[in-house]
Coordinates of C-alpha atoms in Angstrom, one line a residue:
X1 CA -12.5 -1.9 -35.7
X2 CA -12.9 -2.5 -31.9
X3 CA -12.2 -5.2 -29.8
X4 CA -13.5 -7.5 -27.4
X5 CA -11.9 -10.3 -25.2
X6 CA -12.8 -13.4 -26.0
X7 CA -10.8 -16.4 -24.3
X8 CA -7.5 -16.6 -21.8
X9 CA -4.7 -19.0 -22.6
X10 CA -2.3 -19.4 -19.4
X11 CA 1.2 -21.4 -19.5
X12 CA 5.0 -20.9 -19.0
X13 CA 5.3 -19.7 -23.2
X14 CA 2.0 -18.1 -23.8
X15 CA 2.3 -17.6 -27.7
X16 CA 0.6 -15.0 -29.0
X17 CA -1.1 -15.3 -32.7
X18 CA 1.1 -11.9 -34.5
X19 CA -2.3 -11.4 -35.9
X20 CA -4.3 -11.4 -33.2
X21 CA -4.5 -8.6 -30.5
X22 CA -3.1 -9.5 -27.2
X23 CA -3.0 -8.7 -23.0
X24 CA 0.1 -10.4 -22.1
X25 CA 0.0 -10.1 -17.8
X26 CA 3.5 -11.5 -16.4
X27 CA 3.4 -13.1 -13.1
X28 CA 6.6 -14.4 -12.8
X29 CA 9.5 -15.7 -15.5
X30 CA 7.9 -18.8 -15.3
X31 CA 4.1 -17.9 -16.2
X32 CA 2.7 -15.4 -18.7
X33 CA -1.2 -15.1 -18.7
X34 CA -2.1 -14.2 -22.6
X35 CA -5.7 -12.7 -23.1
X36 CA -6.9 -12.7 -26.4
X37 CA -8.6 -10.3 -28.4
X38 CA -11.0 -10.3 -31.6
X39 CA -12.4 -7.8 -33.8
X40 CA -15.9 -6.4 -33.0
X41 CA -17.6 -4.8 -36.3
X42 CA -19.7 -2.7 -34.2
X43 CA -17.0 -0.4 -32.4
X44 CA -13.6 1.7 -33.8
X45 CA -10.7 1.8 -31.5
X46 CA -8.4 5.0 -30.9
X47 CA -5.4 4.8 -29.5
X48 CA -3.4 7.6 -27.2
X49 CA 0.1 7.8 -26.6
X50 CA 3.7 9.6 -26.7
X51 CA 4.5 6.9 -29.4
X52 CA 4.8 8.3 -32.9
X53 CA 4.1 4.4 -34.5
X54 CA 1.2 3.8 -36.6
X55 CA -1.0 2.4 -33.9
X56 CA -1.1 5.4 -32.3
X57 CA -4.3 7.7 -33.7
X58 CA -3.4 10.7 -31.6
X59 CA 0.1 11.6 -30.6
X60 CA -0.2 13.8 -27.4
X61 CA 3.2 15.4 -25.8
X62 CA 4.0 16.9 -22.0
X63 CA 2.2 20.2 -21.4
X64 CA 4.5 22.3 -19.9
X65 CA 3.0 25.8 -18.4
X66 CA 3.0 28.3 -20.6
X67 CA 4.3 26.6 -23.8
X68 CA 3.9 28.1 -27.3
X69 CA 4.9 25.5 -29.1
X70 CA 5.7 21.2 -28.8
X71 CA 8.9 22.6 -29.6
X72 CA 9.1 23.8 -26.2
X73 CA 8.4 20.2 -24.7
X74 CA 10.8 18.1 -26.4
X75 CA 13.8 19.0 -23.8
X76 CA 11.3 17.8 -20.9
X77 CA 11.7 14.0 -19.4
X78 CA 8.1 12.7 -20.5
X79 CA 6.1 11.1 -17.9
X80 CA 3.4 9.7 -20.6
X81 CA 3.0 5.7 -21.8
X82 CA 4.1 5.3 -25.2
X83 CA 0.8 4.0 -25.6
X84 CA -1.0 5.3 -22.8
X85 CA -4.9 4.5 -23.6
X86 CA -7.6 3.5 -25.8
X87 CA -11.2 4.3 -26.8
X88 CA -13.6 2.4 -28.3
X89 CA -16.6 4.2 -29.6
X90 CA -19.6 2.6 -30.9
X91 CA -20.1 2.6 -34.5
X92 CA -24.2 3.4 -33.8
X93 CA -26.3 5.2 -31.5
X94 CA -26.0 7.1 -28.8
X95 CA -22.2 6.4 -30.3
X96 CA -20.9 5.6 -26.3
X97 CA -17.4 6.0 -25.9
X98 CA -15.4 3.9 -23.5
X99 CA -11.7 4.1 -22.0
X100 CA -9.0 1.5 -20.9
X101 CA -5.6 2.1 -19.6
X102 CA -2.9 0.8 -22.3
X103 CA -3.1 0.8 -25.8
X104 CA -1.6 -2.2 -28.6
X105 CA 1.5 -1.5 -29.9
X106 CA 3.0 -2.0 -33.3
X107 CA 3.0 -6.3 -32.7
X108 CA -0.5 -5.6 -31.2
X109 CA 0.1 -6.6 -27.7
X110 CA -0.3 -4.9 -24.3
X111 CA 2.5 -6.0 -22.1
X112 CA 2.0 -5.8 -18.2
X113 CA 5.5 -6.6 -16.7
X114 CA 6.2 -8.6 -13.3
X115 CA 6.1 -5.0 -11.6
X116 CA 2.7 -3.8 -13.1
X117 CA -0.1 -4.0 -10.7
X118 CA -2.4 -6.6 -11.8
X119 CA -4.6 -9.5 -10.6
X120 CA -7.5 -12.2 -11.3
X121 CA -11.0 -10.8 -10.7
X122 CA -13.3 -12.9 -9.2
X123 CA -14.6 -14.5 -12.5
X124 CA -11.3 -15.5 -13.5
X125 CA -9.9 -12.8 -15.7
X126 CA -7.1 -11.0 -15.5
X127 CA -6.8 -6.9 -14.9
X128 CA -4.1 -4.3 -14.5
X129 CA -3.2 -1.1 -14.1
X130 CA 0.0 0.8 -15.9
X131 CA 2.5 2.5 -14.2
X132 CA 1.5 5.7 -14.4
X133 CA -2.4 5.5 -14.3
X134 CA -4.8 6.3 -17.1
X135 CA -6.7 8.7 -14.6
X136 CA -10.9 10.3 -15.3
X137 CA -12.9 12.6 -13.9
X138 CA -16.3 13.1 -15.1
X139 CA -18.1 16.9 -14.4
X140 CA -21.5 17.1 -12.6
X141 CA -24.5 18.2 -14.7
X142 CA -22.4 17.8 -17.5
X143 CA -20.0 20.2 -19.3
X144 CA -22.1 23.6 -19.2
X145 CA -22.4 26.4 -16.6
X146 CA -23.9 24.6 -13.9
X147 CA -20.9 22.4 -13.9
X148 CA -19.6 21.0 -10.6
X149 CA -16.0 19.4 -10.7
X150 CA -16.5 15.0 -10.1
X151 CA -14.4 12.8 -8.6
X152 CA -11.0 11.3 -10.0
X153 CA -10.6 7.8 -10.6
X154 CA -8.4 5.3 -12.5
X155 CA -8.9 3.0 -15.1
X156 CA -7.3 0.0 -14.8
X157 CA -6.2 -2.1 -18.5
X158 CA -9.9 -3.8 -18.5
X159 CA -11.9 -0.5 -18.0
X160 CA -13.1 -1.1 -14.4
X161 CA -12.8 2.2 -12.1
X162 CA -10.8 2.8 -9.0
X163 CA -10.0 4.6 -6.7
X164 CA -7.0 6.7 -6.5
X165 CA -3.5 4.7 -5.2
X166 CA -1.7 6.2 -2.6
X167 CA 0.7 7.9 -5.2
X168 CA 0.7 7.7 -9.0
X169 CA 2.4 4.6 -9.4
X170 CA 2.1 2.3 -6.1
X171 CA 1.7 -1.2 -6.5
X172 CA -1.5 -1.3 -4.6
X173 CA -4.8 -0.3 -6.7
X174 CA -7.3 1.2 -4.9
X175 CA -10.8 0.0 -4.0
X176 CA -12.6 -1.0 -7.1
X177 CA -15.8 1.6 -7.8
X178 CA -18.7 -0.8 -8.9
X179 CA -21.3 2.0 -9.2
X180 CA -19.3 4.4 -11.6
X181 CA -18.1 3.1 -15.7
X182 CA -15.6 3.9 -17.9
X183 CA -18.3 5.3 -20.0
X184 CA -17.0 9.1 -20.9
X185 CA -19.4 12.4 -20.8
X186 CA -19.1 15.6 -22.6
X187 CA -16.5 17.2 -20.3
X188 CA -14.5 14.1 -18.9
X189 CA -10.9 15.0 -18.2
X190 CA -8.7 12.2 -19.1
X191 CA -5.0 12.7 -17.4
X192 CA -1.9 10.4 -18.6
X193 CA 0.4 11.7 -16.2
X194 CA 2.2 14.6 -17.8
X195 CA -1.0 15.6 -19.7
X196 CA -4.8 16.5 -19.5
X197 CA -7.5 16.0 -21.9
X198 CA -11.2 17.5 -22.4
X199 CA -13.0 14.8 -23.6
X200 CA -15.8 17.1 -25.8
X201 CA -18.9 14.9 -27.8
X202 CA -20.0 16.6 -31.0
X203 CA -24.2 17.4 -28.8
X204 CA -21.8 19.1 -26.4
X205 CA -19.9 21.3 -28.6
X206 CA -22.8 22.6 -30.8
X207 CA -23.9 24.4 -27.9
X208 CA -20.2 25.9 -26.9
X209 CA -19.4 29.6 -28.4
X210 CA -17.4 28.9 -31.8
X211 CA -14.4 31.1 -32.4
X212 CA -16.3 33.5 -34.8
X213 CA -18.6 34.0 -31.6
X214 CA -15.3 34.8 -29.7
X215 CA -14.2 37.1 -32.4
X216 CA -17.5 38.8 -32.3
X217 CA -17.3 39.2 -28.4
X218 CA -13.5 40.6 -29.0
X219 CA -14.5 43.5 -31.5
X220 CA -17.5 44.2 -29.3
X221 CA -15.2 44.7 -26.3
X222 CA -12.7 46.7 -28.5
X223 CA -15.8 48.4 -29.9
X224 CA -16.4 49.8 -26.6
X225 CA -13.0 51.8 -26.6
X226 CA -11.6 51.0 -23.2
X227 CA -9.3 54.0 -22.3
X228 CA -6.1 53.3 -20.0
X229 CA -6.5 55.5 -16.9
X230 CA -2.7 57.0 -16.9
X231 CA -1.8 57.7 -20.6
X232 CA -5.6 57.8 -21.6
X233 CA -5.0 56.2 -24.7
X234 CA -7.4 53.3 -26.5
X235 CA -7.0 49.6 -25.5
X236 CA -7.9 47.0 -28.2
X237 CA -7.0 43.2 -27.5
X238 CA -5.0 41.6 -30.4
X239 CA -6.7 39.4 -33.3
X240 CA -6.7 36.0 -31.9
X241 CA -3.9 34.7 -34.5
X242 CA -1.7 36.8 -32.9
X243 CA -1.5 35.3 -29.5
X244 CA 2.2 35.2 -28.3
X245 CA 3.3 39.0 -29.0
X246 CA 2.7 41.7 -27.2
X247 CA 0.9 44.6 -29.0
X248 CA 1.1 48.2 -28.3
X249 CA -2.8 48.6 -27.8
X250 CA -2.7 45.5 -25.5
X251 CA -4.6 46.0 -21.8
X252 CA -2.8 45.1 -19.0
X253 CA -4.1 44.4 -15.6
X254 CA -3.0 44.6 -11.7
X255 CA -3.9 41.0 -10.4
X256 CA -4.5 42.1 -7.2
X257 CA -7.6 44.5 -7.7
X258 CA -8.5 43.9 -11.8
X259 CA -8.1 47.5 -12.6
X260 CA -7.2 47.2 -16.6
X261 CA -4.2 49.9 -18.3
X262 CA -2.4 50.2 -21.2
X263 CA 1.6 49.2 -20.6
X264 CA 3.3 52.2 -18.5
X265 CA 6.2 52.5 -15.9
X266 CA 4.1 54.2 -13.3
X267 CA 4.5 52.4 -9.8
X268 CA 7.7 50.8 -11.1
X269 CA 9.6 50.9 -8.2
X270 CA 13.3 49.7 -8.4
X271 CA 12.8 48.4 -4.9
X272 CA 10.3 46.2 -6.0
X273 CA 11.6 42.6 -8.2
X274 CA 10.2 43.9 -11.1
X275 CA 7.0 41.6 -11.2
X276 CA 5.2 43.6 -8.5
X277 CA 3.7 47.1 -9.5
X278 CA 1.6 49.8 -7.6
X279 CA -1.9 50.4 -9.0
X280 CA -2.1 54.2 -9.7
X281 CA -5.9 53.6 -9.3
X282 CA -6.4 52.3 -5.6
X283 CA -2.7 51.5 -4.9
X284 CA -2.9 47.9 -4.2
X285 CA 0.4 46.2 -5.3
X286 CA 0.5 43.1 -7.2
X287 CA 1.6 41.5 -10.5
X288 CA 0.7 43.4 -13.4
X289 CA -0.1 41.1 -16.7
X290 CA -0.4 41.5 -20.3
X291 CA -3.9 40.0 -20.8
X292 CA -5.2 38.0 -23.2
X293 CA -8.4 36.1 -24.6
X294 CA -8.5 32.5 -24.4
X295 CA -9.3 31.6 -27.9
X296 CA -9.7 27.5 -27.2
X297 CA -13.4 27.5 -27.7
X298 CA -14.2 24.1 -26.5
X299 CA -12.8 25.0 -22.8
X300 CA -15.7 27.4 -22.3
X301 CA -18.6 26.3 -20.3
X302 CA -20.6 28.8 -21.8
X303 CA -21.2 31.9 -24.6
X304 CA -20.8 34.8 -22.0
X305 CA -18.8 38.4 -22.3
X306 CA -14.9 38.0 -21.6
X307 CA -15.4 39.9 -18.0
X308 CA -12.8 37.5 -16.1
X309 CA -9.0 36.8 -16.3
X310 CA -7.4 33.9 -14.8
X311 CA -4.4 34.2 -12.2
X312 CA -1.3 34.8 -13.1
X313 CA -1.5 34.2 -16.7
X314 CA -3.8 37.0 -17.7
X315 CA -6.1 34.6 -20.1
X316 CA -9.6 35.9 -20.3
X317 CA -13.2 34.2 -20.9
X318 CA -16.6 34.4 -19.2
X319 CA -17.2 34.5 -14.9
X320 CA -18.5 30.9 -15.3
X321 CA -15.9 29.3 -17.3
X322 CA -13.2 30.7 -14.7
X323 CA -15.2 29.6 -12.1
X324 CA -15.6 26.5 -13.2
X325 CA -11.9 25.7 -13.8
X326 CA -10.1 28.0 -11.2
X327 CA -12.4 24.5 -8.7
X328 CA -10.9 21.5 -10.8
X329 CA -8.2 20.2 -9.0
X330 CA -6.0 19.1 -12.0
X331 CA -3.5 15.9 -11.6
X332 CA 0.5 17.3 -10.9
X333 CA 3.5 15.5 -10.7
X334 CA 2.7 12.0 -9.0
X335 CA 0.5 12.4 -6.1
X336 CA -1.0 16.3 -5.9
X337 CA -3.5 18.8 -7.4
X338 CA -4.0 22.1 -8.4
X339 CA -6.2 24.2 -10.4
X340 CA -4.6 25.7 -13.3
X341 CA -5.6 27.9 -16.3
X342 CA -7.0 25.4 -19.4
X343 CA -5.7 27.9 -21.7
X344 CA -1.4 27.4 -20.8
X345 CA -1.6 25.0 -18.0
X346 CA -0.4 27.5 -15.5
X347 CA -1.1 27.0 -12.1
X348 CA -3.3 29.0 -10.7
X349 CA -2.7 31.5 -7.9
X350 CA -4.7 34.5 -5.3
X351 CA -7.2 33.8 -3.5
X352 CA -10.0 32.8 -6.3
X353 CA -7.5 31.8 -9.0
X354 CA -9.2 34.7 -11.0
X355 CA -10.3 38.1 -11.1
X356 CA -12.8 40.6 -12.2
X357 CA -11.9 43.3 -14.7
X358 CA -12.3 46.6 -14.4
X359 CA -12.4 48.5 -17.5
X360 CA -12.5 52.3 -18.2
X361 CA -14.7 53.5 -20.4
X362 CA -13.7 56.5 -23.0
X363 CA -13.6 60.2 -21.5
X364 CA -15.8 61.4 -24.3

């Protein structure tokens, strides 16, 4: 069930009911502001978080670039709220979801201590913000391939929307944004400091490519026999299951112009530090990638042919959905952005963030 807030108690022990969901705001030792919660039969309430404890729907871990596995993350020093945020998402419809910094934990209470930015809005009730940030941006003309990267703003523990702060966890909040609502859209990015999230809705996502549309695209593109233009031999890009080993068959491409090969030593110069290679094609020197398709359906912004690879990583969709991401300026560290491939959270580099491939076609 959802929530809503229903009455404020104030005094030196504010006592809250163990039953009873709870904002506990401390302004000193001396004075605890309690705001109390009841249950609202018309919303559910998801809850988003590091925290592994029950009250925590979806458990979400640091991305760290170019990660296989969570495996990989546990070793990192995790910059995400144990409970970070919640949504509450109305039971009927249009089924409007909404999102607030902080989420109840296992005594269902939301504590703001004396060094979380808070204050009394000028009806009386109490707001926050975590340390961190709960931070949003919603697309322009939605999720789809007219898509136009929004503005980012925080959501403070309420679900009013701010400004950015100066960095990710100054005491002063930023100027309160009256005109914009914590309402999310199909393609809202929802950061937690240490991790993004694509906010998709289920009208949004029947008109994304599914994965058996990417399959088709990837045997239609094998289909075509690409040759590589040194050892002439047939390039076929590896099922989609099989996404973290190299294969034999497996294109490669020079970053710098998009001409696509099979795996050869030509241009490996010893001079060079190994990363950069001559293309034997136009002779342009740059990094030289295995590449592969980006099988995360819900990140494309539409159905078209995989003609575009991301830069450095080598992950390949549509032009448009490289477009689109290679111009979000995604949340790093605690006070800058850069663009960075959706597919392994690599950040993006050259002058577009991708490039065109270049394929060549079989001799016969």
């Amino acid at each position: 069930m959802g929530l809503s807030q229903t009455a404020i108690e104030e005094g030196e022990k504010a006592i809250s009911n163990k039953d009873q969901h709870s904002i506990s705001y401390t302004l000193s030792r001396a004075q605890t502001v309690v705001v109390e919660y009841t249950h609202d039969s018309n919303t559910d309430m998801f809850q988003i978080g590091r925290s592994t404890e029950s009250p925590i729907d979806f458990v979400v871990t640091d991305t760290v670039p170019g990660s296989q596995s969570n495996s990989d993350t546990q070793s990192v020093q995790s910059t995400i709220s144990r409970f970070a945020c919640r949504i509450i998402c109305e039971r009927n419809p249009p089924y409007t979801a909404r999102i607030y910094a902080a989420g109840f934990d296992s005594s269902k209470n939301i504590f703001l201590g004396e060094k979380a930015a808070k204050w009394k809005t000028s009806d009386g009730q109490m707001d926050g913000l975590t340390t961190n940030g709960v931070l949003v941006m919603h697309p322009r003309n939605g999720f789809t391939e007219d898509s136009k990267p929004g503005i980012w703003r925080e959501i403070s523990v309420c679900g009013n929307v701010f400004s950015l702060r100066e960095t990710r966890s100054a005491q002063q909040r930023g100027k309160m944004v009256e005109i914009e609502t914590n309402q999310l859209q199909d393609g809202s990015l929802i950061d937690l400091c240490g991790a993004t999230l694509l906010w998709r809705t289920a009208e949004g996502l029947s008109h994304t490519p599914t994965v058996k549309h990417l399959e088709a695209l990837r045997q239609e593109i094998n289909a075509a026999r690409p040759q590589c233009p040194v050892g002439f031999n047939t390039l076929a890009f590896p099922s989609m299951k099989r996404k973290d080993v190299v294969d034999e068959k497996q294109p490669w491409v020079y970053l710098n112009c998009g001409h696509v090969h099979g795996y050869h030593n030509w241009g490996n110069k010893e001079e060079r530090d190994g990363k950069d290679r001559e293309c034997p094609m136009c002779r342009s020197v740059g990094p030289y990638v295995p590449l592969w398709l980006g099988c995360e359906a819900g990140f494309y912004v539409d159905a078209g042919p995989p003609t575009h690879a991301f830069s450095p990583c080598g992950h390949v969709c549509s032009e448009k959905t490289t477009a689109y991401w290679s111009q979000i300026p995604l949340p790093h560290g605690t006070h800058t952005f850069h663009a960075a491939c959706p597919f392994c959270a690599h950040q993006l580099a050259g002058e577009q963030g991708y490039i065109r491939l270049i394929f060549q076609g079989p001799l016969d």
